Amino acid sequence: MSNSSLCLWNPEGSRTAIVWLPHEAEAALEALSLKVNAKKNAEVLGDFPHGNPDAELILANVGSTTTQVYNPTTGRFLGGIDGGSKKWSAEASDALQKIVYGASDGGKRPVSFAIVGAPGYSVPEGPTKWHEPSTVDTPITKWFAELAEYHPDVYWVAVLNRTKAAKIPQPNCDWGDAYASLPIGVIREVWPDAPEMPPHALVLDLGGGYSRLYRKVGGKITEWDKHRPEKKTNDILFIDGEYRPERIGALVSTLHENVRALLNEHPENATGTPMTLCIIGTGEAREQELAAAATPV
């Protein structure tokens, strides 16, 4: 495709070429993805090593700094916390304890927890699919290990291997895939203010780590792994822990050029002309941007 035919999305109300995804919208889209992909997810989670076959399976989708908890069977969102595989606090512990209490209906029914997402990259090397949380060195998995040992209603906790070498399928609770592929009417049922994308679009999930790219026809573009920036987003936008919003412009330009290069090399990902790159921000930069937007001028 021509280098000039990739546009940047800049919907009304956006101060930059990045739309910062509200937390409630992210959780709602992930829950929607669980519903849409229920059959596939049942296959992926079907061999979960239950300590009690009567325990209801709960899914904890853990990122680097945030965690969302769902019932994967119904797609119901049970709650989220400000804490994950790299960020933890007493407040996160208390918030997650309340979610566990709610998931077990106040201790009236047994539950088991499948931990998916970021901790899966830290499991011991090898092809084993499910790992006990005590063997995974992240603060949230250590917390879950203690929970399984002492909480009378939590019968089992296991971490799903997500390493590239193991090549184990993951459950689809991916907001990016849902937003890229589902009709806007369906999306607005859970996110009423969702901006509508142009007809020929790619969705880029700009989190705190490495970004991900999705087709509007659905599915992650795996070739993006070879074209995305070498540095993680947080390493670009934060210097010594301080947010540097003036670096956003250069980052957007880099992403724009890199997606152009990908489309030139893999034109099968272009569905029409012009293509539009829709960048949606999550991660720690989102916290800064949403807080700034909420602050009166």
CSV table of C-alpha atoms in Angstrom, one decimal:
chain,number,residue,atom,x,y,z
A,1,MET,CA,0.0,0.0,0.0
A,2,SER,CA,1.1,3.6,-0.5
A,3,ASN,CA,2.9,5.2,2.5
A,4,SER,CA,0.5,8.2,2.2
A,5,SER,CA,-2.7,6.1,2.8
A,6,LEU,CA,-2.4,5.5,6.5
A,7,CYS,CA,-4.3,8.1,8.5
A,8,LEU,CA,-4.2,8.9,12.2
A,9,TRP,CA,-7.4,8.7,14.1
A,10,ASN,CA,-8.3,11.9,16.0
A,11,PRO,CA,-11.9,11.6,17.1
A,12,GLU,CA,-13.8,14.6,18.5
A,13,GLY,CA,-12.9,15.4,22.1
A,14,SER,CA,-9.4,13.8,21.9
A,15,ARG,CA,-6.5,16.2,22.8
A,16,THR,CA,-4.0,13.9,20.9
A,17,ALA,CA,-4.1,11.1,18.4
A,18,ILE,CA,-4.6,8.8,21.4
A,19,VAL,CA,-7.9,7.9,22.9
A,20,TRP,CA,-7.4,7.1,26.6
A,21,LEU,CA,-9.6,4.1,27.5
A,22,PRO,CA,-11.7,4.6,30.7
A,23,HIS,CA,-11.3,1.8,33.3
A,24,GLU,CA,-15.0,0.9,33.2
A,25,ALA,CA,-14.9,0.7,29.4
A,26,GLU,CA,-11.9,-1.7,29.5
A,27,ALA,CA,-13.6,-4.0,32.0
A,28,ALA,CA,-16.9,-3.9,30.1
A,29,LEU,CA,-15.2,-4.7,26.8
A,30,GLU,CA,-13.2,-7.6,28.4
A,31,ALA,CA,-16.4,-9.0,29.8
A,32,LEU,CA,-18.0,-8.7,26.3
A,33,SER,CA,-15.1,-10.6,24.8
A,34,LEU,CA,-15.5,-13.4,27.4
A,35,LYS,CA,-19.2,-13.7,26.4
A,36,VAL,CA,-18.5,-13.7,22.6
A,37,ASN,CA,-15.7,-16.2,23.0
A,38,ALA,CA,-17.3,-18.4,25.7
A,39,LYS,CA,-17.0,-21.7,23.7
A,40,LYS,CA,-13.3,-21.2,22.9
A,41,ASN,CA,-12.6,-20.1,26.4
A,42,ALA,CA,-14.3,-23.2,27.8
A,43,GLU,CA,-11.9,-25.3,25.8
A,44,VAL,CA,-8.9,-23.4,27.0
A,45,LEU,CA,-10.0,-23.6,30.7
A,46,GLY,CA,-11.5,-27.0,30.5
A,47,ASP,CA,-8.5,-28.8,32.0
A,48,PHE,CA,-8.2,-26.4,35.0
A,49,PRO,CA,-6.9,-28.5,37.9
A,50,HIS,CA,-9.8,-28.0,40.3
A,51,GLY,CA,-9.2,-28.8,43.9
A,52,ASN,CA,-13.0,-29.2,44.2
A,53,PRO,CA,-15.1,-30.0,41.1
A,54,ASP,CA,-18.0,-28.2,42.6
A,55,ALA,CA,-16.0,-25.0,43.0
A,56,GLU,CA,-17.0,-22.2,40.6
A,57,LEU,CA,-14.2,-21.1,38.3
A,58,ILE,CA,-13.3,-17.4,38.5
A,59,LEU,CA,-10.9,-15.7,36.1
A,60,ALA,CA,-8.3,-13.1,37.3
A,61,ASN,CA,-7.0,-11.2,34.3
A,62,VAL,CA,-3.8,-9.7,35.6
A,63,GLY,CA,-1.8,-6.9,33.9
A,64,SER,CA,1.4,-5.2,35.1
A,65,THR,CA,-0.5,-2.6,37.2
A,66,THR,CA,-4.2,-3.5,37.1
A,67,THR,CA,-6.3,-6.6,37.6
A,68,GLN,CA,-9.9,-7.4,36.5
A,69,VAL,CA,-11.8,-10.4,37.9
A,70,TYR,CA,-14.6,-12.1,35.9
A,71,ASN,CA,-16.9,-15.1,35.9
A,72,PRO,CA,-15.7,-16.7,32.6
A,73,THR,CA,-18.9,-18.7,32.1
A,74,THR,CA,-21.3,-15.7,32.3
A,75,GLY,CA,-18.8,-13.0,31.4
A,76,ARG,CA,-19.9,-11.1,34.5
A,77,PHE,CA,-17.4,-8.5,35.7
A,78,LEU,CA,-16.8,-9.0,39.5
A,79,GLY,CA,-14.4,-6.1,40.1
A,80,GLY,CA,-11.1,-4.6,39.4
A,81,ILE,CA,-8.1,-3.3,41.5
A,82,ASP,CA,-5.2,-1.0,41.1
A,83,GLY,CA,-2.5,-3.6,41.4
A,84,GLY,CA,-1.0,-6.4,39.3
A,85,SER,CA,2.2,-8.4,38.5
A,86,LYS,CA,4.5,-5.4,39.0
A,87,LYS,CA,2.5,-3.1,41.3
A,88,TRP,CA,1.2,-4.1,44.7
A,89,SER,CA,0.1,-2.4,47.9
A,90,ALA,CA,-2.0,-3.0,51.0
A,91,GLU,CA,-4.8,-1.2,49.3
A,92,ALA,CA,-4.7,-3.6,46.4
A,93,SER,CA,-4.7,-6.5,48.8
A,94,ASP,CA,-7.8,-5.2,50.6
A,95,ALA,CA,-9.6,-4.5,47.4
A,96,LEU,CA,-8.9,-8.0,46.0
A,97,GLN,CA,-10.0,-9.6,49.3
A,98,LYS,CA,-13.4,-7.9,48.9
A,99,ILE,CA,-13.7,-9.2,45.4
A,100,VAL,CA,-12.9,-12.8,46.5
A,101,TYR,CA,-15.5,-12.5,49.3
A,102,GLY,CA,-18.1,-11.3,46.7
A,103,ALA,CA,-17.2,-14.1,44.2
A,104,SER,CA,-17.8,-16.7,46.9
A,105,ASP,CA,-21.1,-15.0,47.7
A,106,GLY,CA,-19.9,-14.1,51.2
A,107,GLY,CA,-18.4,-17.6,51.8
A,108,LYS,CA,-21.6,-19.4,50.7
A,109,ARG,CA,-20.0,-21.3,47.8
A,110,PRO,CA,-16.6,-22.6,46.9
A,111,VAL,CA,-14.5,-20.9,44.2
A,112,SER,CA,-11.3,-21.6,42.3
A,113,PHE,CA,-9.1,-18.9,40.6
A,114,ALA,CA,-7.5,-19.1,37.2
A,115,ILE,CA,-4.8,-16.4,36.9
A,116,VAL,CA,-4.2,-15.3,33.3
A,117,GLY,CA,-2.2,-12.5,31.8
A,118,ALA,CA,1.1,-11.0,32.9
A,119,PRO,CA,2.1,-13.6,35.6
A,120,GLY,CA,2.0,-16.3,32.9
A,121,TYR,CA,5.3,-14.9,31.5
A,122,SER,CA,7.0,-15.6,34.8
A,123,VAL,CA,6.1,-19.3,35.3
A,124,PRO,CA,8.9,-21.8,35.5
A,125,GLU,CA,10.4,-22.8,32.1
A,126,GLY,CA,8.8,-25.7,30.4
A,127,PRO,CA,5.6,-26.9,28.7
A,128,THR,CA,3.5,-27.3,31.9
A,129,LYS,CA,0.2,-25.5,31.3
A,130,TRP,CA,-1.0,-24.7,34.9
A,131,HIS,CA,1.3,-23.7,37.7
A,132,GLU,CA,0.8,-23.3,41.5
A,133,PRO,CA,1.0,-19.6,42.3
A,134,SER,CA,3.7,-20.1,44.9
A,135,THR,CA,6.1,-21.0,42.0
A,136,VAL,CA,5.5,-17.7,40.2
A,137,ASP,CA,7.6,-14.7,41.4
A,138,THR,CA,5.1,-11.8,41.3
A,139,PRO,CA,3.5,-10.1,44.3
A,140,ILE,CA,-0.1,-10.9,43.2
A,141,THR,CA,0.6,-14.6,42.7
A,142,LYS,CA,2.3,-14.8,46.2
A,143,TRP,CA,-0.9,-13.2,47.5
A,144,PHE,CA,-3.0,-15.8,45.8
A,145,ALA,CA,-0.8,-18.6,47.1
A,146,GLU,CA,-1.5,-17.4,50.7
A,147,LEU,CA,-5.2,-17.1,49.8
A,148,ALA,CA,-5.4,-20.7,48.6
A,149,GLU,CA,-3.7,-21.9,51.7
A,150,TYR,CA,-5.7,-20.0,54.3
A,151,HIS,CA,-9.1,-19.1,52.8
A,152,PRO,CA,-11.7,-21.8,53.5
A,153,ASP,CA,-13.7,-21.1,50.4
A,154,VAL,CA,-10.9,-21.0,47.8
A,155,TYR,CA,-10.1,-24.5,46.7
A,156,TRP,CA,-7.5,-24.0,44.1
A,157,VAL,CA,-5.5,-21.3,42.3
A,158,ALA,CA,-3.4,-21.9,39.2
A,159,VAL,CA,-1.5,-19.6,36.9
A,160,LEU,CA,-1.8,-20.2,33.1
A,161,ASN,CA,1.5,-20.5,31.2
A,162,ARG,CA,1.8,-17.6,28.7
A,163,THR,CA,5.4,-18.0,27.6
A,164,LYS,CA,6.0,-18.0,23.9
A,165,ALA,CA,8.0,-21.2,24.0
A,166,ALA,CA,5.1,-23.1,25.6
A,167,LYS,CA,2.6,-22.0,22.8
A,168,ILE,CA,-0.4,-22.6,25.0
A,169,PRO,CA,-3.7,-21.0,23.9
A,170,GLN,CA,-5.0,-18.3,26.1
A,171,PRO,CA,-8.6,-17.4,27.0
A,172,ASN,CA,-9.9,-14.4,25.0
A,173,CYS,CA,-10.8,-11.6,27.4
A,174,ASP,CA,-9.1,-9.1,25.1
A,175,TRP,CA,-10.7,-5.6,25.0
A,176,GLY,CA,-8.7,-4.7,21.9
A,177,ASP,CA,-9.9,-7.6,19.9
A,178,ALA,CA,-13.5,-6.9,21.0
A,179,TYR,CA,-13.3,-3.2,20.1
A,180,ALA,CA,-11.7,-3.9,16.8
A,181,SER,CA,-14.0,-6.5,15.6
A,182,LEU,CA,-17.5,-6.0,17.1
A,183,PRO,CA,-20.2,-3.7,15.6
A,184,ILE,CA,-20.3,-0.3,17.2
A,185,GLY,CA,-23.9,-0.9,18.4
A,186,VAL,CA,-22.8,-3.9,20.4
A,187,ILE,CA,-19.9,-2.0,21.9
A,188,ARG,CA,-22.0,1.0,22.9
A,189,GLU,CA,-24.3,-1.3,24.9
A,190,VAL,CA,-21.4,-1.6,27.3
A,191,TRP,CA,-19.5,1.6,26.5
A,192,PRO,CA,-22.1,4.3,25.5
A,193,ASP,CA,-19.5,6.9,24.7
A,194,ALA,CA,-17.3,4.7,22.5
A,195,PRO,CA,-16.1,6.6,19.4
A,196,GLU,CA,-16.8,5.0,16.1
A,197,MET,CA,-13.9,3.9,14.0
A,198,PRO,CA,-13.6,4.6,10.3
A,199,PRO,CA,-14.4,1.6,8.0
A,200,HIS,CA,-10.8,0.5,7.3
A,201,ALA,CA,-9.1,0.7,10.7
A,202,LEU,CA,-6.4,-0.9,12.8
A,203,VAL,CA,-6.6,-0.7,16.6
A,204,LEU,CA,-3.4,-0.3,18.5
A,205,ASP,CA,-3.5,-1.0,22.3
A,206,LEU,CA,-0.9,1.3,23.8
A,207,GLY,CA,-0.3,-0.2,27.2
A,208,GLY,CA,2.6,0.4,29.6
A,209,GLY,CA,4.6,-2.5,28.1
A,210,TYR,CA,4.8,-3.5,24.4
A,211,SER,CA,1.9,-2.4,22.2
A,212,ARG,CA,-0.5,-4.7,20.3
A,213,LEU,CA,-2.2,-4.3,17.0
A,214,TYR,CA,-5.6,-5.6,15.9
A,215,ARG,CA,-7.5,-6.0,12.6
A,216,LYS,CA,-11.0,-4.7,12.4
A,217,VAL,CA,-12.0,-8.1,11.1
A,218,GLY,CA,-10.8,-9.5,14.4
A,219,GLY,CA,-7.6,-11.0,15.6
A,220,LYS,CA,-4.2,-9.7,16.8
A,221,ILE,CA,-1.6,-9.0,14.1
A,222,THR,CA,1.3,-11.1,15.2
A,223,GLU,CA,3.7,-9.5,12.6
A,224,TRP,CA,3.5,-6.3,14.7
A,225,ASP,CA,5.9,-7.9,17.2
A,226,LYS,CA,8.7,-7.3,14.7
A,227,HIS,CA,7.7,-3.7,14.0
A,228,ARG,CA,6.7,-2.3,17.3
A,229,PRO,CA,9.1,0.0,19.2
A,230,GLU,CA,11.9,-1.8,20.9
A,231,LYS,CA,11.3,0.1,24.2
A,232,LYS,CA,8.3,-0.4,26.4
A,233,THR,CA,5.8,2.5,26.4
A,234,ASN,CA,6.6,3.3,30.1
A,235,ASP,CA,10.3,3.5,29.3
A,236,ILE,CA,9.5,6.1,26.6
A,237,LEU,CA,6.9,8.2,28.5
A,238,PHE,CA,8.4,8.1,32.0
A,239,ILE,CA,11.8,9.3,33.0
A,240,ASP,CA,12.9,8.4,36.6
A,241,GLY,CA,9.3,7.8,37.4
A,242,GLU,CA,8.1,11.1,36.1
A,243,TYR,CA,5.5,11.3,33.3
A,244,ARG,CA,6.7,13.2,30.3
A,245,PRO,CA,3.6,14.0,28.1
A,246,GLU,CA,5.7,16.0,25.7
A,247,ARG,CA,7.1,12.7,24.4
A,248,ILE,CA,3.7,11.5,23.2
A,249,GLY,CA,4.0,13.3,19.8
A,250,ALA,CA,7.3,11.5,18.9
A,251,LEU,CA,5.9,8.2,20.1
A,252,VAL,CA,2.8,8.6,17.9
A,253,SER,CA,4.9,9.4,14.9
A,254,THR,CA,7.0,6.3,15.5
A,255,LEU,CA,4.0,4.1,15.8
A,256,HIS,CA,2.5,5.6,12.7
A,257,GLU,CA,5.7,5.0,10.7
A,258,ASN,CA,6.1,1.5,12.0
A,259,VAL,CA,2.5,0.5,11.1
A,260,ARG,CA,3.1,1.9,7.6
A,261,ALA,CA,6.2,-0.3,7.4
A,262,LEU,CA,4.2,-3.3,8.5
A,263,LEU,CA,1.4,-2.7,6.0
A,264,ASN,CA,3.9,-2.3,3.2
A,265,GLU,CA,5.5,-5.6,4.2
A,266,HIS,CA,2.2,-7.4,4.9
A,267,PRO,CA,-0.5,-5.7,2.7
A,268,GLU,CA,-3.0,-8.5,3.5
A,269,ASN,CA,-3.7,-6.6,6.8
A,270,ALA,CA,-5.0,-3.6,4.8
A,271,THR,CA,-8.8,-3.9,4.2
A,272,GLY,CA,-9.2,-0.7,2.1
A,273,THR,CA,-8.0,2.8,1.4
A,274,PRO,CA,-7.4,4.9,3.3
A,275,MET,CA,-6.4,2.8,6.3
A,276,THR,CA,-6.7,4.5,9.7
A,277,LEU,CA,-4.6,3.8,12.8
A,278,CYS,CA,-6.7,4.1,16.0
A,279,ILE,CA,-4.4,4.3,19.0
A,280,ILE,CA,-6.1,3.6,22.4
A,281,GLY,CA,-4.1,4.2,25.5
A,282,THR,CA,-4.1,2.1,28.7
A,283,GLY,CA,-1.4,1.6,31.4
A,284,GLU,CA,0.3,4.2,33.6
A,285,ALA,CA,0.1,7.0,31.0
A,286,ARG,CA,-3.7,6.6,31.0
A,287,GLU,CA,-3.8,7.3,34.7
A,288,GLN,CA,-1.9,10.5,34.2
A,289,GLU,CA,-4.0,11.6,31.2
A,290,LEU,CA,-7.4,10.8,32.7
A,291,ALA,CA,-6.4,12.6,36.0
A,292,ALA,CA,-5.3,15.7,34.0
A,293,ALA,CA,-8.5,15.6,32.0
A,294,ALA,CA,-10.6,15.5,35.2
A,295,THR,CA,-8.7,18.4,36.8
A,296,PRO,CA,-10.4,21.8,36.4
A,297,VAL,CA,-8.4,24.3,34.4
